[in-house]
mmCIF file of C-alpha atoms in Angstrom:
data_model
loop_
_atom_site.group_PDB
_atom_site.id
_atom_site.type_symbol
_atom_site.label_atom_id
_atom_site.label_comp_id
_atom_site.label_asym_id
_atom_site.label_seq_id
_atom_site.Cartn_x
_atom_site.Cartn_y
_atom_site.Cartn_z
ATOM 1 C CA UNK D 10 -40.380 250.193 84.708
ATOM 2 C CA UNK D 11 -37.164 250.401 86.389
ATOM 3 C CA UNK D 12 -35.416 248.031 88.763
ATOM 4 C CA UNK D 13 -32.606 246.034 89.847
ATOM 5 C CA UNK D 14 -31.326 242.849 91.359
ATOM 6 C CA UNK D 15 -28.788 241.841 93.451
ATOM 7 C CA UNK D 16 -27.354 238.690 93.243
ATOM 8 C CA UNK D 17 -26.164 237.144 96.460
ATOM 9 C CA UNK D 18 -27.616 238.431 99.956
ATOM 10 C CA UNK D 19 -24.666 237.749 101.935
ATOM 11 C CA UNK D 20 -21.287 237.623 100.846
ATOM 12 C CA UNK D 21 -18.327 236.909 103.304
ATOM 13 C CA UNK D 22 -14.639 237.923 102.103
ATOM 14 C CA UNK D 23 -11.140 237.617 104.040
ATOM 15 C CA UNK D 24 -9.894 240.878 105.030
ATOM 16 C CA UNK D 25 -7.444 242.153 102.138
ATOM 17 C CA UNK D 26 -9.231 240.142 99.572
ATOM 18 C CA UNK D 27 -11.412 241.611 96.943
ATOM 19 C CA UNK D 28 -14.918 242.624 97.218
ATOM 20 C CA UNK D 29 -17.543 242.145 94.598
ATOM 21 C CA UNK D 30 -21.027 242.973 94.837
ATOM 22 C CA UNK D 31 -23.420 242.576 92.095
ATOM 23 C CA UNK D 32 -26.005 244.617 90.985
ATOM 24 C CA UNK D 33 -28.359 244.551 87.373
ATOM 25 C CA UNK D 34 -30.301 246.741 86.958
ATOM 26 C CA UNK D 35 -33.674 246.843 84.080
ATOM 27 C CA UNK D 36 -34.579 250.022 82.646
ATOM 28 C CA UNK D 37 -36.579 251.351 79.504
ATOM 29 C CA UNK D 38 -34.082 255.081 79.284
ATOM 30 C CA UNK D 39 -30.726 255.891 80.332
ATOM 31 C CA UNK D 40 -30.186 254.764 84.440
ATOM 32 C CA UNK D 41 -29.269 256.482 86.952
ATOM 33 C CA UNK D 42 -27.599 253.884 89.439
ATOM 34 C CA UNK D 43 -26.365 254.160 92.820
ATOM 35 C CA UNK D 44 -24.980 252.776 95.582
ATOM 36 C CA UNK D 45 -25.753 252.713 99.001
ATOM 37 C CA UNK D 46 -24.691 251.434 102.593
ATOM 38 C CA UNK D 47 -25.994 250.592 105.544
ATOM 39 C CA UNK D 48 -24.003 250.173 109.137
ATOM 40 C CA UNK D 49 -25.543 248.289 111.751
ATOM 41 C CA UNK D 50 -28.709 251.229 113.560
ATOM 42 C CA UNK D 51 -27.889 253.603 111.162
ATOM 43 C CA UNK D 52 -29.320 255.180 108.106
ATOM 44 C CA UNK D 53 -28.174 254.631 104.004
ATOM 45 C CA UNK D 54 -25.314 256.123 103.540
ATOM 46 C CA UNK D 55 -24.293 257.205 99.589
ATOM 47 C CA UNK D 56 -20.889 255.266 98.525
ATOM 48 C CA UNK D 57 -21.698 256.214 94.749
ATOM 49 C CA UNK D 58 -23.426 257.360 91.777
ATOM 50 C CA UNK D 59 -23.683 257.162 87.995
ATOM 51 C CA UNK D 60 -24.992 259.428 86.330
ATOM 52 C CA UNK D 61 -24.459 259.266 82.687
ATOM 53 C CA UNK D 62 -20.824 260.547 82.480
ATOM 54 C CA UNK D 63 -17.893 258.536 83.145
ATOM 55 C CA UNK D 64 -18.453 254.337 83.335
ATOM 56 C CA UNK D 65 -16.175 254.217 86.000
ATOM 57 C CA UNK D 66 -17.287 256.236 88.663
ATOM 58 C CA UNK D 67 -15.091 256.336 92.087
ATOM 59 C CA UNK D 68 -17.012 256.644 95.563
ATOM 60 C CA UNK D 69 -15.661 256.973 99.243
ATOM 61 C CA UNK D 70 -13.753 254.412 101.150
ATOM 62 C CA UNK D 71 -12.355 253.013 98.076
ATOM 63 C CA UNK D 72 -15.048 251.592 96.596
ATOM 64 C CA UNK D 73 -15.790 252.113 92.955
ATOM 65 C CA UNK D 74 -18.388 250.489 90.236
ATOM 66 C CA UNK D 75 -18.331 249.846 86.555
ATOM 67 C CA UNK D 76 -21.587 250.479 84.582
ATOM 68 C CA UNK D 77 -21.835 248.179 81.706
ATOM 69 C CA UNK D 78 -24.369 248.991 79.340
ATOM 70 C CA UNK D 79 -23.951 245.769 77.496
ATOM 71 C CA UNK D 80 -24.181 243.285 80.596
ATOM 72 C CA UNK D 81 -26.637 245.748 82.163
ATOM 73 C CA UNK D 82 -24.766 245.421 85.224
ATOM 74 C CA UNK D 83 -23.487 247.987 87.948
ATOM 75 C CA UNK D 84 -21.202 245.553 90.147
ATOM 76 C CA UNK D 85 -19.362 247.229 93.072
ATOM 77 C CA UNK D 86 -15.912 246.151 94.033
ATOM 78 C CA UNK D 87 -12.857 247.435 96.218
ATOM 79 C CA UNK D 88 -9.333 245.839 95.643
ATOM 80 C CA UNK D 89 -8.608 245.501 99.771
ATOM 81 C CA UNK D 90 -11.519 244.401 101.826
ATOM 82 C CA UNK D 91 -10.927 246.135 105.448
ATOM 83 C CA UNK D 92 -12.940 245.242 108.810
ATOM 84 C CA UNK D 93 -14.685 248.259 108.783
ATOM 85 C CA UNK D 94 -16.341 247.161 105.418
ATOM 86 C CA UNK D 95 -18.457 245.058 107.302
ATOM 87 C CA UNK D 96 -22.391 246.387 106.069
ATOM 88 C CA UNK D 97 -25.022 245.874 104.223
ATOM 89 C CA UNK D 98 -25.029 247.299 100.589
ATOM 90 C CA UNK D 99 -27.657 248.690 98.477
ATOM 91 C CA UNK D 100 -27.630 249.174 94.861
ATOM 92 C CA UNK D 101 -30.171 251.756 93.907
ATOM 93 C CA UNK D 102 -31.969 252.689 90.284
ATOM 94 C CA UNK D 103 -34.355 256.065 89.725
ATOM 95 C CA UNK D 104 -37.313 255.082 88.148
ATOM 96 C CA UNK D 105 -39.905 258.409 87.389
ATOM 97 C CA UNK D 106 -43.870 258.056 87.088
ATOM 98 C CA UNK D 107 -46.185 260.554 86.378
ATOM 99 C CA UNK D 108 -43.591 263.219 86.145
ATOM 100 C CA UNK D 109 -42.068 262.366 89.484
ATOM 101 C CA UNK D 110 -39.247 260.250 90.533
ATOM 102 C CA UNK D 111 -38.521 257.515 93.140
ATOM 103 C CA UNK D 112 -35.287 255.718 94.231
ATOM 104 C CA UNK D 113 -35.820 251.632 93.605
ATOM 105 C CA UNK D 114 -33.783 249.607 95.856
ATOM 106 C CA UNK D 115 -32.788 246.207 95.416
ATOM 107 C CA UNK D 116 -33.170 243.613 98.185
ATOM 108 C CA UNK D 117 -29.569 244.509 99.174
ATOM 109 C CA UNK D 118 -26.246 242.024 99.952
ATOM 110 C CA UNK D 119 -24.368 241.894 103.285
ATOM 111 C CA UNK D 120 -20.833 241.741 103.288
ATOM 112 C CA UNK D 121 -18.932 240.244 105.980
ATOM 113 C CA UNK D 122 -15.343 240.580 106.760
ATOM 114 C CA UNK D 123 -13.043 237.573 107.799
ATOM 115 C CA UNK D 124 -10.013 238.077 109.863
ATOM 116 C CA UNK L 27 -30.359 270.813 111.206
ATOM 117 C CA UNK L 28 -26.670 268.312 110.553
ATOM 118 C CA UNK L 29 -28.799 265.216 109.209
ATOM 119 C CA UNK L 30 -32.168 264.054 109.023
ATOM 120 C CA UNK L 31 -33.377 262.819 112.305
ATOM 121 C CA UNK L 32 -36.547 260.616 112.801
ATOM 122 C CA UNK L 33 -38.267 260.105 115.954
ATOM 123 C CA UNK L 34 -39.100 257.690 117.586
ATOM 124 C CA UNK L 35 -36.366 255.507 116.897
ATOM 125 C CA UNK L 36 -38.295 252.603 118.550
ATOM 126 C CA UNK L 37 -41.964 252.312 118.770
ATOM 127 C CA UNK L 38 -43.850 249.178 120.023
ATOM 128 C CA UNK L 39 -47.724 249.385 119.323
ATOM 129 C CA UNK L 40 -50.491 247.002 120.137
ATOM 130 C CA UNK L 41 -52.539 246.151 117.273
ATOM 131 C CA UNK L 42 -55.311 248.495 116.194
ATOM 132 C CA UNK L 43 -53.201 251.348 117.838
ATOM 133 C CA UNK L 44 -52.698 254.413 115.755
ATOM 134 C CA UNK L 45 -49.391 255.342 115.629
ATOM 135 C CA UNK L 46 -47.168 258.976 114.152
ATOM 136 C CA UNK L 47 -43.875 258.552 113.252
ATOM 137 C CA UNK L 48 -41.920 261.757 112.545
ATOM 138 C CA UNK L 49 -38.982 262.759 110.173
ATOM 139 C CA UNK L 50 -37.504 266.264 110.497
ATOM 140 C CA UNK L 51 -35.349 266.989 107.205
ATOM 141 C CA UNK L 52 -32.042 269.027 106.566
ATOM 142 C CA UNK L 53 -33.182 272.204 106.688
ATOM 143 C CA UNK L 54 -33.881 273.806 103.830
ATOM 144 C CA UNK L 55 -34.174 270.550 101.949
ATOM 145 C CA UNK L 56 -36.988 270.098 99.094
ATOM 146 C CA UNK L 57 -37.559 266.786 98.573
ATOM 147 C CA UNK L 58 -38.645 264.044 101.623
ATOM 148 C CA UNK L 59 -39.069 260.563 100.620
ATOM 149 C CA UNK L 60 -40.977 257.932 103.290
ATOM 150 C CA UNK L 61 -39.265 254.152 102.857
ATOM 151 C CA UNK L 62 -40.643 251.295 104.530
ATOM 152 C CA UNK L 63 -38.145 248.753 104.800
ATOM 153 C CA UNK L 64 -38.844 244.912 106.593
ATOM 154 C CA UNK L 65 -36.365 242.706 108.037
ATOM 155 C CA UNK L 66 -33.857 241.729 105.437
ATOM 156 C CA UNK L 67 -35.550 243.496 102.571
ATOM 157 C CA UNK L 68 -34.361 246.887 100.762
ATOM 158 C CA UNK L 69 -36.091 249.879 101.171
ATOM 159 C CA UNK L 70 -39.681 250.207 99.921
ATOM 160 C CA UNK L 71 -40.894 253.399 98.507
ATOM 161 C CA UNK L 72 -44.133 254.876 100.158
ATOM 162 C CA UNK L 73 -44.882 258.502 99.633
ATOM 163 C CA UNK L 74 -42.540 261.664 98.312
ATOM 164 C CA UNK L 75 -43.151 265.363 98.799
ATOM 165 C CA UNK L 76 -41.850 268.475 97.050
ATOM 166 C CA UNK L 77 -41.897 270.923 99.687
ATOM 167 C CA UNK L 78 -45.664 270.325 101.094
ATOM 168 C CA UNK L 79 -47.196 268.949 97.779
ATOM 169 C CA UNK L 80 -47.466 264.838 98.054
ATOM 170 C CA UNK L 81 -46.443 264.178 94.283
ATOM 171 C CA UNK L 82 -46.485 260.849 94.857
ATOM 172 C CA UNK L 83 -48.530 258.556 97.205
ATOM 173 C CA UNK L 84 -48.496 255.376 95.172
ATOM 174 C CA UNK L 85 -46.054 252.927 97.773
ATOM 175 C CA UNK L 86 -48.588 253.316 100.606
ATOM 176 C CA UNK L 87 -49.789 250.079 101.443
ATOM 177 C CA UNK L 88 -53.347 250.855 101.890
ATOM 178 C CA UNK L 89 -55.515 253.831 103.798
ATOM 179 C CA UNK L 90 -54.533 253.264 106.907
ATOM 180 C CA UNK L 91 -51.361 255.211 106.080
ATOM 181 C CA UNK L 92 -51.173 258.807 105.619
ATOM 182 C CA UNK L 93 -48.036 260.998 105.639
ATOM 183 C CA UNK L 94 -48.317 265.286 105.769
ATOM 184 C CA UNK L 95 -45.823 267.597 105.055
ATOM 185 C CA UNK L 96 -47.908 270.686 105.926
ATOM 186 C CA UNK L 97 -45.207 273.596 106.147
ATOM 187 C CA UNK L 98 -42.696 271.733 103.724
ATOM 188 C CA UNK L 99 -40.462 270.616 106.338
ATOM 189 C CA UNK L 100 -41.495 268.025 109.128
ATOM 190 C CA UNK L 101 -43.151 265.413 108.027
ATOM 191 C CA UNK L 102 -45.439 262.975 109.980
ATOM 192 C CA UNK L 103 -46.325 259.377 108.568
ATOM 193 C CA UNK L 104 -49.606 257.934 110.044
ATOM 194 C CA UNK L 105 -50.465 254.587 110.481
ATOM 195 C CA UNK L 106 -54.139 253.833 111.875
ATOM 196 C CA UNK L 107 -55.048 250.942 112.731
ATOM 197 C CA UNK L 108 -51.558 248.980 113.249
ATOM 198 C CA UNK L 109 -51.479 245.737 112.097
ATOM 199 C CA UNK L 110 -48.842 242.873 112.328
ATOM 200 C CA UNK L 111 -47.724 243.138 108.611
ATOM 201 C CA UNK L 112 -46.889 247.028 109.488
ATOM 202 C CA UNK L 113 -43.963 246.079 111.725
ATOM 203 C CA UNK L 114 -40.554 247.306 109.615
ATOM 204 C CA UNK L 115 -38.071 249.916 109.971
ATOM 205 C CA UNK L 116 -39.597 253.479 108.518
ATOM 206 C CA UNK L 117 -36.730 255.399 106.564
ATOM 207 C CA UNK L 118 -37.177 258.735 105.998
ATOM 208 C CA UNK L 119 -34.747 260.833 103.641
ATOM 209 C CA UNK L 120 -34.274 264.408 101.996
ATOM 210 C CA UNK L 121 -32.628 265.775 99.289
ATOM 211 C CA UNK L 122 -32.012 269.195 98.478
ATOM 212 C CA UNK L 123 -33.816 270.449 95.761
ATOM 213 C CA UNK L 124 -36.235 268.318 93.344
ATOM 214 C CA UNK L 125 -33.829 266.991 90.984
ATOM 215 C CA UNK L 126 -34.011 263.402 90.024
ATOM 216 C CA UNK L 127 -29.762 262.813 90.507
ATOM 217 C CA UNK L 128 -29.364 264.204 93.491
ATOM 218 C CA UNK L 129 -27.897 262.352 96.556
ATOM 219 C CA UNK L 130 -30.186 261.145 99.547
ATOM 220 C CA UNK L 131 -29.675 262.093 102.832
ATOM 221 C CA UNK L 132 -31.549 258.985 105.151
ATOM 222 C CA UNK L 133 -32.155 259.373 108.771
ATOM 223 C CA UNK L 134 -31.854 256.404 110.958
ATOM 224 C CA UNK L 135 -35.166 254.945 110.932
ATOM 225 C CA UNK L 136 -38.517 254.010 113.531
ATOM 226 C CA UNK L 137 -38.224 250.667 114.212
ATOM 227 C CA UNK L 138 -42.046 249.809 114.436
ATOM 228 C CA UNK L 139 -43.554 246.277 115.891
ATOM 229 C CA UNK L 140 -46.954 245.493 116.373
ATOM 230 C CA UNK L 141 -47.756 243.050 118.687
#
């Protein structure tokens, strides 16, 4: 079965520093990972996806994730925290029973800005 | 419609009430997915439909919840019976057509308590 885990629920960073959130993810076939986020009263929002194809895969707002087969890891960073980064971030696995499929969400990390 | 929209956005029941929460997808969209997601938890998966087939029903709880799809585009999650336990934030989310990669589109959520 496939899941993931996300180490560290809240993360605080000055603004201009670098972000890092972690994701690993377990799965028995090839994953397809995501990344998701989630401003205050409103719904997910997609900041990324791999799908198989390049390892480094580039999402909106500068954000960007690495998938590392090896480490089994997915981490999200962005060089330049900004204000506006301030959310809560999902990292996101599709795990398939029965012949359907299902998104598997972790238990998610928020990120606070400093000024 | 632009995005997925989900009313109520708040809905306070007493419990034993029955209560219908109600997700109305991009048009044209395929796939609906119900999420059930409690206070500082990631989404939970409930129930997914393909147009008005329910292909998968395994993430609800117990029998109090039922969700329909009957025309293959609103879609009404049920909960009879409220209990304390059943207060979270109900996500509901489309995607275009049925495949497995595709990007999620998430409305912004009933906020359900049960007092």
């Amino acid at each position: 079965a496939q899941s993931v885990t996300q180490l560290g629920s809240h993360v605080s960073v000055s603004e201009g520093a670098l972000v890092l959130l972690r994701c690993n993810y377990s799965s028995s076939v090839p994953p397809y990972l995501f990344w998701y986020v989630q401003y205050p009263n409103q719904g997910l929002q997609l900041l990324l996806k791999y799908t198989s194809a390049a390892t480094l895969v580039k999402g909106i707002n500068g954000f960007e994730a690495e998938f590392k087969k090896s480490e089994t890891s997915f981490h999200l960073t962005k060089p330049s925290a900004h204000m506006s980064d301030a959310a809560e971030y999902f990292c996101a696995v599709i795990g398939s029973t029965s012949g359907t499929y299902k998104y598997i969400f972790g238990t998610g990390t928020r990120l606070k800005v400093l000024a | 419609g632009a995005g997925v929209s989900q009313s109520p956005r708040y809905k306070v029941a007493k419990r034993g009430q029955d209560v219908a929460l109600r997700c109305d997808p991009i048009s044209g969209h395929v796939s609906l997915f119900w999420y059930q997601q409690a206070l500082g938890q990631g989404p939970e998966f409930l129930t997914y439909f393909q147009n008005e087939a329910q292909l998968d029903k395994s993430g609800l709880p117990s029998d109090r919840f039922f969700a329909e799809r009957p025309e293959g585009s609103v879609s009404t999650l049920k909960i009879q019976r409220t209990q304390q336990e059943d207060s979270a934030v109900y996500l509901c989310a489309s995607s275009q057509t049925g495949a497995s990669r595709e990007k999620l589109f998430f409305g912004s959520g009933t906020q359900l308590s049960v007092l």
